[in-house]
Coordinates of C-alpha atoms and ligand atoms in Angstrom, one line a residue:
M1 CA -6.6 -14.8 -25.6
D2 CA -2.6 -14.6 -24.6
E3 CA -1.8 -12.8 -28.1
Q4 CA -4.8 -10.8 -27.7
L5 CA -3.6 -9.5 -23.9
I6 CA -0.1 -8.9 -25.5
Q7 CA -1.1 -7.3 -28.5
A8 CA -3.6 -4.8 -26.2
V9 CA -0.7 -4.0 -24.2
T10 CA 1.6 -3.3 -26.9
E11 CA -1.1 -1.3 -28.3
L12 CA -1.9 0.9 -25.0
N13 CA -5.4 -0.2 -25.5
E14 CA -5.9 0.3 -21.5
K15 CA -9.6 -0.4 -21.9
R16 CA -8.9 -3.7 -23.7
V17 CA -6.1 -4.7 -21.5
I18 CA -8.4 -4.4 -18.5
Q19 CA -11.6 -6.0 -19.8
L20 CA -9.3 -9.2 -21.0
V21 CA -7.9 -9.5 -17.6
K22 CA -11.0 -9.4 -15.7
E23 CA -12.7 -12.2 -18.0
E24 CA -9.5 -14.2 -17.4
L25 CA -9.5 -13.8 -13.6
K26 CA -13.3 -14.7 -13.7
I27 CA -12.7 -18.2 -15.2
G28 CA -10.0 -18.7 -12.8
R29 CA -6.9 -17.7 -14.3
D30 CA -3.7 -17.8 -12.1
P31 CA -2.9 -14.1 -12.3
D32 CA 1.0 -15.0 -12.3
D33 CA 0.3 -16.1 -16.2
L34 CA -1.3 -13.1 -16.7
R35 CA 1.4 -10.5 -15.2
Q36 CA 4.0 -12.6 -17.4
L37 CA 1.3 -12.2 -20.6
I38 CA 1.4 -8.0 -19.4
E39 CA 5.2 -8.0 -19.1
A40 CA 5.7 -9.7 -22.2
G41 CA 3.4 -6.6 -23.9
M42 CA 5.6 -4.3 -21.7
K43 CA 8.4 -5.7 -23.0
K44 CA 7.4 -4.8 -27.0
V45 CA 6.4 -1.4 -25.7
G46 CA 9.9 -0.6 -24.9
E47 CA 11.3 -2.0 -28.1
I48 CA 9.0 -0.2 -30.2
Y49 CA 9.8 2.4 -28.2
E50 CA 14.0 2.0 -28.8
Q51 CA 12.8 1.9 -32.2
G52 CA 11.8 5.4 -32.5
G53 CA 7.9 4.2 -33.1
Y54 CA 7.4 5.1 -29.1
F55 CA 7.9 8.2 -27.4
I56 CA 8.2 8.8 -23.8
G57 CA 4.5 9.7 -23.2
D58 CA 4.0 5.8 -24.4
L59 CA 6.3 4.6 -21.8
I60 CA 4.1 6.7 -19.3
M61 CA 0.9 5.1 -20.4
A62 CA 2.4 1.6 -20.6
G63 CA 3.3 2.2 -16.8
V64 CA -0.5 3.7 -15.9
I65 CA -2.0 0.5 -18.1
Y66 CA -0.1 -1.6 -15.5
K67 CA -0.9 -0.1 -12.4
E68 CA -4.6 -0.1 -13.5
V69 CA -4.2 -4.1 -13.9
L70 CA -2.7 -4.2 -10.5
K71 CA -5.9 -2.3 -8.8
T72 CA -7.6 -4.8 -10.5
E73 CA -9.5 -7.4 -7.9
G74 CA -8.1 -10.8 -7.5
M75 CA -4.6 -9.5 -9.5
T76 CA -2.2 -9.2 -6.5
P77 CA -2.4 -11.1 -3.6
P78 CA -3.9 -10.3 0.1
K79 CA -1.5 -9.3 2.4
S80 CA -1.0 -11.4 5.2
K81 CA -2.0 -10.5 8.9
A82 CA 1.2 -12.1 10.3
K83 CA 4.2 -9.9 9.2
N84 CA 6.2 -11.9 11.6
K85 CA 8.9 -13.3 9.1
A86 CA 11.9 -11.1 8.4
K87 CA 12.0 -7.4 7.9
I88 CA 13.2 -6.0 4.5
V89 CA 13.6 -2.5 3.3
V90 CA 13.2 -2.3 -0.3
G91 CA 13.5 0.9 -2.5
T92 CA 14.3 1.7 -6.0
V93 CA 17.7 3.0 -6.4
E94 CA 19.0 6.5 -6.9
G95 CA 18.0 8.2 -10.6
D96 CA 15.8 5.5 -11.5
L97 CA 11.9 6.5 -11.5
H98 CA 10.6 2.4 -12.2
D99 CA 8.5 1.5 -9.3
I100 CA 5.8 -1.4 -10.8
G101 CA 8.6 -4.1 -10.4
K102 CA 9.4 -3.1 -7.0
D103 CA 5.5 -2.7 -6.1
I104 CA 5.0 -6.3 -7.5
F105 CA 8.1 -7.8 -5.3
I106 CA 6.3 -5.7 -2.1
C107 CA 2.9 -7.3 -2.5
M108 CA 4.3 -10.8 -3.1
L109 CA 6.5 -10.6 0.2
E110 CA 3.6 -8.9 2.0
A111 CA 1.5 -11.7 1.2
S112 CA 4.1 -14.0 2.7
G113 CA 4.3 -12.3 5.8
F114 CA 7.5 -10.3 5.5
K115 CA 7.3 -7.3 7.5
V116 CA 8.5 -4.1 4.5
Y117 CA 9.5 -1.2 4.5
D118 CA 9.1 0.8 0.9
L119 CA 11.3 3.4 0.4
G120 CA 9.7 4.7 -2.9
C121 CA 11.8 4.8 -5.8
D122 CA 15.1 7.4 -7.0
V123 CA 16.1 6.5 -3.3
P124 CA 19.8 7.9 -2.4
K125 CA 22.2 5.7 -0.7
E126 CA 21.9 7.6 2.3
R127 CA 18.2 7.3 2.8
F128 CA 19.1 3.6 2.3
I129 CA 21.1 3.8 5.0
E130 CA 19.0 5.9 7.2
K131 CA 16.2 3.5 7.5
I132 CA 18.7 0.6 7.7
K133 CA 19.7 1.8 10.8
E134 CA 16.8 2.6 12.5
V135 CA 14.7 -1.0 11.3
R136 CA 17.8 -3.2 11.2
P137 CA 16.6 -5.0 8.7
E138 CA 17.6 -9.0 7.9
I139 CA 17.3 -8.3 3.9
V140 CA 17.9 -5.4 1.5
G141 CA 15.8 -5.7 -1.6
L142 CA 17.5 -3.0 -4.6
S143 CA 15.3 -2.6 -7.5
G144 CA 16.8 -1.4 -10.9
I145 CA 15.4 -1.0 -14.2
I146 CA 17.8 1.1 -16.5
T147 CA 21.6 0.3 -16.8
P148 CA 22.6 3.2 -14.6
S149 CA 21.1 2.0 -11.7
L150 CA 23.7 -0.7 -11.6
A151 CA 26.1 2.1 -10.3
A152 CA 23.6 3.5 -8.0
M153 CA 23.7 -0.5 -6.3
R154 CA 27.1 -0.5 -6.1
E155 CA 27.4 2.7 -4.3
I156 CA 25.0 1.3 -1.8
V157 CA 26.8 -2.0 -1.0
E158 CA 29.9 0.3 -0.8
A159 CA 28.1 2.3 1.9
L160 CA 27.1 -0.5 3.9
E161 CA 30.3 -1.8 3.9
A162 CA 31.9 1.5 5.1
E163 CA 29.3 1.7 7.7
G164 CA 30.2 -1.7 8.8
L165 CA 26.4 -2.7 8.7
R166 CA 27.1 -5.1 5.6
R167 CA 27.9 -8.7 7.2
Q168 CA 24.7 -8.6 9.1
L169 CA 22.4 -8.3 5.8
K170 CA 21.1 -10.4 2.9
I171 CA 21.1 -8.2 -0.2
I172 CA 18.8 -9.5 -3.3
I173 CA 18.9 -7.2 -6.5
G174 CA 16.3 -7.0 -9.1
G175 CA 14.8 -5.5 -12.1
H176 CA 15.2 -5.6 -15.8
A177 CA 19.1 -4.1 -15.7
V178 CA 20.3 -6.9 -13.2
S179 CA 22.6 -9.8 -14.6
Q180 CA 24.7 -12.3 -12.9
D181 CA 28.1 -10.0 -13.9
A182 CA 26.1 -7.2 -12.3
S183 CA 25.6 -9.0 -9.3
L184 CA 29.0 -9.6 -8.9
M185 CA 30.1 -6.5 -9.3
I186 CA 27.9 -5.0 -7.1
G187 CA 28.2 -7.5 -4.5
A188 CA 25.0 -8.7 -3.9
D189 CA 23.9 -12.1 -2.5
H190 CA 21.4 -13.0 -4.9
F191 CA 19.8 -11.7 -8.4
T192 CA 17.3 -12.0 -10.0
K193 CA 14.4 -10.7 -13.0
S194 CA 11.4 -12.3 -11.1
A195 CA 9.6 -11.2 -8.4
S196 CA 8.4 -14.7 -7.1
E197 CA 11.7 -16.1 -7.2
G198 CA 13.0 -13.3 -5.2
V199 CA 10.5 -13.8 -2.8
A200 CA 11.3 -17.7 -2.7
Q201 CA 15.3 -16.6 -2.0
C202 CA 13.9 -14.4 1.1
E203 CA 11.8 -17.4 2.4
Q204 CA 14.6 -19.4 2.0
W205 CA 17.1 -16.8 3.9
Y206 CA 14.5 -17.0 6.5
K207 CA 14.4 -20.9 6.8
E208 CA 18.3 -20.5 7.2
R209 CA 18.2 -18.0 9.6
M210 CA 15.3 -19.7 11.8
S211 CA 17.2 -23.0 11.8
A212 CA 20.8 -21.4 13.1
V213 CA 18.7 -19.5 15.7
E214 CA 17.1 -23.2 16.6
R215 CA 20.5 -24.9 16.8
A216 CA 22.5 -22.2 18.9
Ligands
LIG301 C1 7.0 1.4 -18.2 C2 8.5 2.2 -18.4 C3 8.6 3.3 -18.1 C4 7.9 4.3 -16.9 C5 8.0 3.5 -15.6 C6 6.6 4.1 -15.1 C7 6.5 3.5 -13.5 N1 5.9 3.9 -12.8 O1 7.3 2.4 -13.1 C8 8.7 5.7 -17.2 C9 8.0 6.5 -18.3 C10 8.7 6.6 -16.0 C11 9.9 5.3 -17.9 C12 11.1 6.0 -17.9 C13 11.7 6.1 -18.5 N2 12.3 4.6 -19.1 CO1 11.4 3.2 -19.2 N3 10.0 1.6 -19.4 C14 9.4 1.3 -19.2 C15 8.8 -0.4 -19.6 C16 8.0 -0.1 -20.9 C17 8.2 -1.3 -18.7 C18 9.0 -1.2 -17.5 C19 7.7 -2.3 -16.6 O2 7.6 -1.7 -15.5 N4 8.4 -3.5 -16.8 C20 7.3 -4.3 -16.0 C21 7.9 -4.8 -14.3 C22 6.8 -5.4 -13.8 O3 9.0 -5.4 -15.0 P1 10.3 -5.1 -14.4 O4 10.3 -4.0 -13.8 O5 11.4 -5.8 -14.8 O6 10.3 -5.9 -12.5 C23 10.0 -7.3 -12.5 C24 11.5 -7.7 -12.4 O7 12.5 -7.2 -12.8 C25 11.4 -8.0 -11.0 N5 11.7 -6.6 -9.8 C26 11.5 -5.5 -10.3 N6 12.5 -5.2 -9.4 C27 12.5 -5.8 -8.4 C28 13.7 -5.6 -7.1 C29 13.8 -7.2 -6.5 C30 14.5 -6.9 -4.8 C31 13.2 -8.3 -6.8 C32 13.5 -9.5 -6.0 C33 12.8 -8.2 -8.2 C34 12.3 -6.9 -9.0 O8 9.9 -8.2 -10.5 C35 8.7 -7.8 -11.1 C36 8.1 -9.0 -11.7 O9 8.6 -9.9 -11.7 C37 10.2 -0.9 -20.1 C38 10.5 -2.1 -21.2 C39 10.6 -3.2 -20.4 N7 11.7 -4.0 -21.1 O10 10.6 -3.4 -19.3 C40 11.0 0.7 -20.2 C41 12.4 0.9 -20.1 C42 13.1 -0.2 -19.0 N8 12.7 2.1 -20.1 C43 14.2 2.6 -20.7 C44 14.3 4.0 -20.7 C45 15.2 4.2 -21.7 C46 13.5 4.7 -20.0 C47 13.8 6.3 -20.1 C48 15.5 6.6 -19.8 C49 13.5 6.9 -20.9 C50 13.9 8.2 -21.4 N9 15.0 8.8 -22.3 O11 13.7 9.3 -20.6 C51 13.2 7.1 -18.6 C52 13.8 6.7 -17.8 C53 13.6 7.7 -16.3 C54 14.0 7.2 -15.1 N10 15.1 7.7 -14.5 O12 14.1 6.3 -14.7 C55 14.7 1.5 -20.8 C56 15.8 0.8 -20.4 C57 17.2 0.5 -21.3 C58 18.4 0.5 -20.3 N11 18.7 -0.7 -20.3 O13 18.8 1.4 -19.4 C59 13.2 0.5 -21.3 C60 14.1 -1.2 -21.3 C61 12.8 0.7 -22.6 C62 13.6 0.1 -23.9 N12 13.8 -1.1 -24.3 O14 14.4 0.9 -24.0 N13 9.9 4.2 -18.4

């Protein structure tokens, strides 16, 4: 089945993708596994696009299919009723319209009890600063899927430093474009290409903060 799902995504066969996802969820398959397979298919779509076999309309279709999958019952974890962990402001940075990975990260954060402020995609640095001043989050999550997003992330960190807001925050960057080198250049506290690893890191920061409060 795994290969069939990857192939259906690669061929942009929406009906088949949804059918396979539903069948697998019915027999108890972990949604995380299914997401990984779909992402493998999306990667192939990206490669075919790079080689000139697909066009921008096909990338749009791949995005539509993934969004439909995420709407399928059982694919996303239920939101936790408690929102009493850290506050986190999340957005895809300016110039970048990719929002699927960001939305997955947000779903998982909300399921774990974080209070999330979603700024959407193509978010200018001024909007990040404005929201951070308003809600005073403990964490900021920046999503970047295309390479130019790395420079936009750096500009946000510089703006936070200039405003004197950087030291009180943890910054996590994620998405297809990020890497260890990029993270160092940007001045982030953590980078990852995995939403679940991102949530685990936020949990870790939350625990560290709570034990510091208890010790004080
Ligand atoms: C779908 C898609 C689109 C759709 C996006 C629809 C949408 N609503 O998001 C549309 C049509 C808009 C699009 C446009 C373009 N795209 Co596009 N797109 C893709 C594609 C096929 C899939 C992206 C995706 O959703 N993947 C699935 C998600 C779940 O993966 P993800 O984003 O990496 O997120 C995961 C993690 O990274 C993480 N994560 C993500 N964000 C965050 C944030 C935090 C804080 C954390 C902790 C974790 C985290 O969590 C997710 C789950 O684990 C990729 C191919 C690929 N290899 O990814 C190309 C790709 C990203 N696109 C590409 C390009 C070139 C473009 C265009 C420039 C094409 C053009 N000529 O116009 C435009 C750019 C538009 C813009 N200004 O942003 C290139 C980027 C190359 C580069 N390095 O810059 C890729 C890699 C294709 C390729 N191989 O050439 N695209």
